[in-house]
mmCIF file of C-alpha atoms and ligand atoms in Angstrom:
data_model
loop_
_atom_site.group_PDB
_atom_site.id
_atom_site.type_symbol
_atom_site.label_atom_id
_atom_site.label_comp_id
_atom_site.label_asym_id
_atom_site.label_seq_id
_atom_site.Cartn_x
_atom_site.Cartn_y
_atom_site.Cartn_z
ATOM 1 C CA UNK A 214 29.530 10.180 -7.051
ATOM 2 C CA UNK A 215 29.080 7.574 -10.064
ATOM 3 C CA UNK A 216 26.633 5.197 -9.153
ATOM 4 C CA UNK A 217 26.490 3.615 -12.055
ATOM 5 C CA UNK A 218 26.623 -0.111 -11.230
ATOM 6 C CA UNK A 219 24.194 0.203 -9.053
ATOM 7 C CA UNK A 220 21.132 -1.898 -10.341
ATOM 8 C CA UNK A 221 17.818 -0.676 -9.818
ATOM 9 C CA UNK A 222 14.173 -3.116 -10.182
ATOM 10 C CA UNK A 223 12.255 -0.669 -9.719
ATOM 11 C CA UNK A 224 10.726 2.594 -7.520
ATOM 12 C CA UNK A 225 7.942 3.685 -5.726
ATOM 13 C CA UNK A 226 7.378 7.333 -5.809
ATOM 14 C CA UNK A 227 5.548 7.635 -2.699
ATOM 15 C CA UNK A 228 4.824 5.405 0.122
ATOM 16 C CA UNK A 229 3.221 6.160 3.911
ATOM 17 C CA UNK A 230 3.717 2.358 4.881
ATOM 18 C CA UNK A 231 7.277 0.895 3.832
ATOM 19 C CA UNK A 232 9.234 3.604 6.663
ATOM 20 C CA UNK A 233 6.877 3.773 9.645
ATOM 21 C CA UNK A 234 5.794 7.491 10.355
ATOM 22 C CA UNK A 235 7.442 8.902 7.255
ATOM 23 C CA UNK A 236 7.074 9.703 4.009
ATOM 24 C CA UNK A 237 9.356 8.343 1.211
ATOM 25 C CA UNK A 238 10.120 7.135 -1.753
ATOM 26 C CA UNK A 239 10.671 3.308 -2.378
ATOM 27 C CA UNK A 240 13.932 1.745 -4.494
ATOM 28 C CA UNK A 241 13.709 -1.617 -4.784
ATOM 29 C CA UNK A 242 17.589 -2.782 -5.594
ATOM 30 C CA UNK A 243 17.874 -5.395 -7.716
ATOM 31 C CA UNK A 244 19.479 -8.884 -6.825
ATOM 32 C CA UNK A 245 18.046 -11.986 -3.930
ATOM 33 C CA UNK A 246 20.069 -15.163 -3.704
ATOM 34 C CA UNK A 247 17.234 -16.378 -1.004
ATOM 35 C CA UNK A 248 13.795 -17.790 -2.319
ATOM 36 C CA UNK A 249 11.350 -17.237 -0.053
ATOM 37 C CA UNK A 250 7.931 -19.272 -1.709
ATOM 38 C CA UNK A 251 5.985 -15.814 -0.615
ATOM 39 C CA UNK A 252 8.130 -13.342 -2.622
ATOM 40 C CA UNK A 253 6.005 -10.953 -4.631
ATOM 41 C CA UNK A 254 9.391 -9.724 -6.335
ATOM 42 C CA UNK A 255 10.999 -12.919 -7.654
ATOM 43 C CA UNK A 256 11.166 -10.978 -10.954
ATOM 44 C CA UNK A 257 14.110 -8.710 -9.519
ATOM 45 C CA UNK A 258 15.682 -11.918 -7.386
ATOM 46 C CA UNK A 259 18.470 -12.222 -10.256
ATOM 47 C CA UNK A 260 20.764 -9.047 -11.019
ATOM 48 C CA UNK A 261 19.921 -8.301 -14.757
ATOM 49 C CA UNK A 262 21.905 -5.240 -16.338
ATOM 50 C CA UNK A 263 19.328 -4.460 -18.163
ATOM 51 C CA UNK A 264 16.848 -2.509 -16.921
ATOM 52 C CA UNK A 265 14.092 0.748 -17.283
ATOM 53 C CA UNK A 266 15.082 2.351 -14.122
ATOM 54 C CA UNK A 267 19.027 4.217 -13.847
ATOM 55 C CA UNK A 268 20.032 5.217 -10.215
ATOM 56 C CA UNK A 269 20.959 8.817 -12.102
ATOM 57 C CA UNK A 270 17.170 8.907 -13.043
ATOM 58 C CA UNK A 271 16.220 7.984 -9.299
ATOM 59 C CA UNK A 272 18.372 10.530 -7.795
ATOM 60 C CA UNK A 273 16.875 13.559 -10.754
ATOM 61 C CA UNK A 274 13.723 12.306 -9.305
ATOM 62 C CA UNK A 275 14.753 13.032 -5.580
ATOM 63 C CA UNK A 276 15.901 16.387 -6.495
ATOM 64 C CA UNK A 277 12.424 17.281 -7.317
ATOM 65 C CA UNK A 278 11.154 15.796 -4.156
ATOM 66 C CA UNK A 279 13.311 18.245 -1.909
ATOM 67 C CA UNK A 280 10.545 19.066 0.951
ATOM 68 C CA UNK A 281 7.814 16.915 -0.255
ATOM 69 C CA UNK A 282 9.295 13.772 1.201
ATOM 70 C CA UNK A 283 10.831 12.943 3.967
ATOM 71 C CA UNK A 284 12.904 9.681 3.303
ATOM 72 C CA UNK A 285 13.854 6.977 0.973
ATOM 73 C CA UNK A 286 13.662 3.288 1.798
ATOM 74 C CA UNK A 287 15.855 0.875 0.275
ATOM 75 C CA UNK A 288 14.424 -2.544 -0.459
ATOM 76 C CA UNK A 289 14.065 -5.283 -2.714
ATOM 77 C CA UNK A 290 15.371 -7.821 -3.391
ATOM 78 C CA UNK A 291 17.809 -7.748 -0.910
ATOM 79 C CA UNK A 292 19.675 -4.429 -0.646
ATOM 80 C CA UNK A 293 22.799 -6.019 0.785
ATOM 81 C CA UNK A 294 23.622 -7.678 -2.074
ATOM 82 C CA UNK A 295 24.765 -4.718 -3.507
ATOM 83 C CA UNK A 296 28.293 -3.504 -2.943
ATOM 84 C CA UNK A 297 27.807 -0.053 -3.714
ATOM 85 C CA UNK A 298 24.836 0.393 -1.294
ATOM 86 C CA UNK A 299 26.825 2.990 0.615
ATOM 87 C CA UNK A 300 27.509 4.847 -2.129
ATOM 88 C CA UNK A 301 23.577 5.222 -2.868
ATOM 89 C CA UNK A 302 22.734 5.863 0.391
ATOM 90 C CA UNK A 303 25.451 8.625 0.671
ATOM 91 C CA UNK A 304 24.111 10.478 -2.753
ATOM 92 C CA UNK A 305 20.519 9.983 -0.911
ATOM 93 C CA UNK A 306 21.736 11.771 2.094
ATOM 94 C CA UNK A 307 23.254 14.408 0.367
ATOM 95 C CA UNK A 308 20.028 15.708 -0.879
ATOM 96 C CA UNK A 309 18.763 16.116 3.046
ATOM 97 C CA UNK A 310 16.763 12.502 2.960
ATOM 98 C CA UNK A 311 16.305 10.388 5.985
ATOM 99 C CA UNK A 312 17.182 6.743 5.217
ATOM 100 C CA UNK A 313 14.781 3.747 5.406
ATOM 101 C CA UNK A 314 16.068 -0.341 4.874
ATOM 102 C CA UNK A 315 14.319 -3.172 4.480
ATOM 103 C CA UNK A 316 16.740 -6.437 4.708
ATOM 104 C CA UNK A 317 15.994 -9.927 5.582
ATOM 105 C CA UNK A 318 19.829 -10.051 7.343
ATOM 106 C CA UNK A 319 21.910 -11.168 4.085
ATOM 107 C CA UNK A 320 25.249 -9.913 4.882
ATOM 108 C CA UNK A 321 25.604 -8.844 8.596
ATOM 109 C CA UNK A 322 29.398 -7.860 7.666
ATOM 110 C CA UNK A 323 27.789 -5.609 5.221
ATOM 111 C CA UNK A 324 25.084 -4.717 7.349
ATOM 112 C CA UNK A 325 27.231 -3.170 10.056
ATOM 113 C CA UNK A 326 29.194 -0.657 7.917
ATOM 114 C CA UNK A 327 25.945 0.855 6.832
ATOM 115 C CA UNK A 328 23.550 1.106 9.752
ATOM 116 C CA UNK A 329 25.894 4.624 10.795
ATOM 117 C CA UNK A 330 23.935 5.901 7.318
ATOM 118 C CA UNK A 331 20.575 4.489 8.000
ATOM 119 C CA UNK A 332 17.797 6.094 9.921
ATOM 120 C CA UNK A 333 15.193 2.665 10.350
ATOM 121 C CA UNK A 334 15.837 -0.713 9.487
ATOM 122 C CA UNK A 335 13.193 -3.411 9.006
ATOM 123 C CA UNK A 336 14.253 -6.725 9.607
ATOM 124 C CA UNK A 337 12.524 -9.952 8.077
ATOM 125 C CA UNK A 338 12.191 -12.914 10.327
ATOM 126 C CA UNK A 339 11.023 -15.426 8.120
ATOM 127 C CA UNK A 340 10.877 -18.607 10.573
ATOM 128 C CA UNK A 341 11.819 -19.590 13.866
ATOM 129 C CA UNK A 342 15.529 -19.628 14.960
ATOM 130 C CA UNK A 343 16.364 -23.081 13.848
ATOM 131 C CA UNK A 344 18.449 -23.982 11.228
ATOM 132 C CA UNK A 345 15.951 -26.644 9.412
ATOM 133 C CA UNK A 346 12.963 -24.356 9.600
ATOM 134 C CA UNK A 347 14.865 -21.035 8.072
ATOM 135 C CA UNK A 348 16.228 -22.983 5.008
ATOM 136 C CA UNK A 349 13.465 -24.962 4.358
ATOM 137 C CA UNK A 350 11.780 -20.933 3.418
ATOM 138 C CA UNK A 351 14.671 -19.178 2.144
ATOM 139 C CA UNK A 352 16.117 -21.900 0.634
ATOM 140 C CA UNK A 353 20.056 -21.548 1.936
ATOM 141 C CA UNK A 354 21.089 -22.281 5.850
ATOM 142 C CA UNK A 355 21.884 -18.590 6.481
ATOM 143 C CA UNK A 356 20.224 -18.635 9.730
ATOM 144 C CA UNK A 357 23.543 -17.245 11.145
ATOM 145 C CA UNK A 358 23.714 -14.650 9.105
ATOM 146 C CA UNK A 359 20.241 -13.693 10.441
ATOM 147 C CA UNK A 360 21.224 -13.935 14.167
ATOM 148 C CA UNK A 361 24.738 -11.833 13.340
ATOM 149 C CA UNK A 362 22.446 -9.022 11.836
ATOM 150 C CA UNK A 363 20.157 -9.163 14.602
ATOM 151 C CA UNK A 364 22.795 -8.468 17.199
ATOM 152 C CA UNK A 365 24.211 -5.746 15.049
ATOM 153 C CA UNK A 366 20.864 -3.891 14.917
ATOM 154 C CA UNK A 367 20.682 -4.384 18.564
ATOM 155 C CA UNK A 368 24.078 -3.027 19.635
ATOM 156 C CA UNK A 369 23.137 -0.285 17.056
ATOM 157 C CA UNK A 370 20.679 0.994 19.181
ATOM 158 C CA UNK A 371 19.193 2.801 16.368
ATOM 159 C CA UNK A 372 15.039 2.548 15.425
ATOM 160 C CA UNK A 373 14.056 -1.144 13.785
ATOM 161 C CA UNK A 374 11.751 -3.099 13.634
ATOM 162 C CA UNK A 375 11.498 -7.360 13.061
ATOM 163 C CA UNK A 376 8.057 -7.992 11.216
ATOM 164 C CA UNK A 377 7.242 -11.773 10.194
ATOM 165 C CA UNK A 378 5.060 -12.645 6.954
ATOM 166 C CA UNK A 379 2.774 -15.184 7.993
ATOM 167 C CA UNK A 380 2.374 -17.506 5.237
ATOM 168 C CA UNK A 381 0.128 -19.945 6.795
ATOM 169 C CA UNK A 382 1.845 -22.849 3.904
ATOM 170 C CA UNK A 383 5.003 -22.553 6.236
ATOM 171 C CA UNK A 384 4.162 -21.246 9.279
ATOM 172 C CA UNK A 385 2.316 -22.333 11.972
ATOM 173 C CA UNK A 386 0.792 -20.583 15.060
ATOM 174 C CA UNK A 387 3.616 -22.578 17.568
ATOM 175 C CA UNK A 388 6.200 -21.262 14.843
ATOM 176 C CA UNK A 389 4.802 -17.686 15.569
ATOM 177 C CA UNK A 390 5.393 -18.244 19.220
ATOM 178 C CA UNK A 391 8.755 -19.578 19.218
ATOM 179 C CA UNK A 392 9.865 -16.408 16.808
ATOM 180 C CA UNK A 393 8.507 -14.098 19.040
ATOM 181 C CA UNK A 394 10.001 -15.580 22.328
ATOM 182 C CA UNK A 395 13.147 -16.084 20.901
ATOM 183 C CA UNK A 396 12.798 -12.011 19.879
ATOM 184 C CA UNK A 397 11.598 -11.088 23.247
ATOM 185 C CA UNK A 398 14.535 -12.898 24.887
ATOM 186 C CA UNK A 399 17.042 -11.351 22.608
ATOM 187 C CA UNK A 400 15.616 -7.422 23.401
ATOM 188 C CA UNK A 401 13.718 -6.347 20.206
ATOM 189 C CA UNK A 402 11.430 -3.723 21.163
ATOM 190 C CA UNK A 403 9.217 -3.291 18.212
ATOM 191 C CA UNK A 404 7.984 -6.969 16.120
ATOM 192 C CA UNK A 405 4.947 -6.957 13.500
ATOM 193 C CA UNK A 406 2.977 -9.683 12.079
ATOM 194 C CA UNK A 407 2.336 -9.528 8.143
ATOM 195 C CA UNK A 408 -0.991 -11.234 6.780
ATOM 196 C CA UNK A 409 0.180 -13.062 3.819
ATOM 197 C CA UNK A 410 -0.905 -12.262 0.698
ATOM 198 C CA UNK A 411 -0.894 -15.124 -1.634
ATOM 199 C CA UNK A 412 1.463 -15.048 -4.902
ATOM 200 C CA UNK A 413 -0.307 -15.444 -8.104
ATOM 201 C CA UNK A 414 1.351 -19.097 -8.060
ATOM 202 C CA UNK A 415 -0.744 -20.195 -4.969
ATOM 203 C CA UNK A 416 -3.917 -20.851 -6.008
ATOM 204 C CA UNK A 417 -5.293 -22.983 -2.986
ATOM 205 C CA UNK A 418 -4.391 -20.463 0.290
ATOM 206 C CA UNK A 419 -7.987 -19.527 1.232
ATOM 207 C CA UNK A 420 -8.225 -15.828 2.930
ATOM 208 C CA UNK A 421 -9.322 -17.955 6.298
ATOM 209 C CA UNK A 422 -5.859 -19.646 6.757
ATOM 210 C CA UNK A 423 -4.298 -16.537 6.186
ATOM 211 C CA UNK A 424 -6.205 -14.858 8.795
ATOM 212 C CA UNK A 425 -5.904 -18.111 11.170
ATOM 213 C CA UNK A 426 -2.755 -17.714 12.054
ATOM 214 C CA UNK A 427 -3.413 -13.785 12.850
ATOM 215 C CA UNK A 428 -6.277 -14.468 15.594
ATOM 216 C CA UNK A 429 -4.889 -16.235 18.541
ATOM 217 C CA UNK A 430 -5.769 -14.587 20.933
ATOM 218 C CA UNK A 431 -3.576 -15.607 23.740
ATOM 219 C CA UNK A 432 -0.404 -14.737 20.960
ATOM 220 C CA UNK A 433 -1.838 -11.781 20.194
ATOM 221 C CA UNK A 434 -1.973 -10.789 23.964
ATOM 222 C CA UNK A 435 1.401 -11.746 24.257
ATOM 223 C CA UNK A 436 2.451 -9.910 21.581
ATOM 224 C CA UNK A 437 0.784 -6.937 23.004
ATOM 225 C CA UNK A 438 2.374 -7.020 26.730
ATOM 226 C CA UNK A 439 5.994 -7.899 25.736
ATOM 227 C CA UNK A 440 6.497 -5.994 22.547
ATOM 228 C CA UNK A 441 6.765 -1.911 22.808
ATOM 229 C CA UNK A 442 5.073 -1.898 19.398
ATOM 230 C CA UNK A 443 3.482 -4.740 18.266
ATOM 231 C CA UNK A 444 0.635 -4.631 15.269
ATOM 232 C CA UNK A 445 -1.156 -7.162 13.173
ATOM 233 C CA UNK A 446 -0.280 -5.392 9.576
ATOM 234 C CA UNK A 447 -3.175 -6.500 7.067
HETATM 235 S S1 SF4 B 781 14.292 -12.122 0.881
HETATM 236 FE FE1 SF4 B 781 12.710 -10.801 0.001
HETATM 237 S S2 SF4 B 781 13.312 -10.529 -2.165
HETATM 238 FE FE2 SF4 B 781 14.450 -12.284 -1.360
HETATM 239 S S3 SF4 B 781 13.210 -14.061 -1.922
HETATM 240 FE FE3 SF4 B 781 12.643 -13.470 0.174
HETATM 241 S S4 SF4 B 781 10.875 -12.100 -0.065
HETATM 242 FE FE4 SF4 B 781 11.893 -12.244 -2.084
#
């Protein structure tokens, strides 16, 4: 299949953290229209045709990687963006890989027709559910885009996951608990809280605000009894 307008940032040959339990390789697609202020890969945000990584050279890599790995995990950016993401996750499949997504919920629409191709899916909530708190981190009010993608994942029924970075600049610890009661009401079964790690912009987060928001102890033990998984990931 000709792949060629796919747009690739970049690729991680091996990772044992970005597709829980499984070992795969790591294409980060190319393209973002949101802006969260804790993105560690605004460089890829805009769709530039230029580029040192081909999807052709990607999938050559793959071939070799036939029993060595188990998966490959789309991120990004935001893999949605892409129109041709089926078509890449078809050529992946092809070669016997299980398939990993990261998406913070651009594009339920989009979202839907893939999840029958995708193994996991890892779902960014990036603020609470209201309108004013989501744009005022991404940037856009696509907070409905967020919810639509959420209830496709759950009438999926397939393995995901909702994880929250917890940059303590935006989010506080009664944000934190209003994300993850609005996530236990709606059925997720798995949610993970991220320990920021500051862009080389921010200058003034100190490691101890980071780390304040991850040691409540009454969240955390809420966390623990109403989530099936639930981890602080540092
Ligand atoms: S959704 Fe991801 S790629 Fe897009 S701006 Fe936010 S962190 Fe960066």
């Amino acid at each position: 299949m000709n792949n060629s307008q796919i747009v690739v940032g970049g690729v991680e040959k091996f990772s044992a953290v970005d597709f829980p339990g499984t070992l795969s390789a790591v294409v980060f697609m190319q393209g973002c229209p949101w802006k969260c202020p804790f993105c560690h890969n605004a460089s890829i945000r805009e769709i530039l045709k230029e580029t040192d990584f081909s999807w052709e050279k990607f999938v050559d890599f793959l071939r070799k990687r036939i029993g060595r790995l188990d998966a490959v995990t789309f991120s990004g950016g935001e893999p949605l963006v892409q129109d041709c993401l089926s078509d890449a996750i078809r050529d992946v499949k092809s070669l016997g890989f299980k398939i990993g997504l990261h998406t913070g919920g651009y594009r339920p629409e989009h979202l839907a027709k893939i999840l029958p191709l995708v193994d996991w899916v890892g779902l960014d909530i990036k603020a609470p559910f209201d309108e004013a708190k989501y744009q005022k981190i991404i940037g856009v009010n696509h907070l409905a885009k967020v919810e639509q993608s959420l209830q496709h994942l759950l009438d999926w029924g397939g393995d995901f996951e909702c994880r929250t970075t917890c940059d303590p600049r935006f989010l506080s610890v009664d944000d934190l608990w209003s994300i993850a009661q609005t996530l236990k009401q709606k059925g997720v079964k798995k949610y993970f809280l991220q320990k920021y790690r500051p862009v080389t912009s921010d200058k003034l987060t100190t490691d101890e605000a980071c780390e304040s928001l991850l040691s409540k102890v009454d969240l955390l033990q809420y966390l623990r009894d109403n989530f099936r998984d639930f981890e602080v990931r540092r």
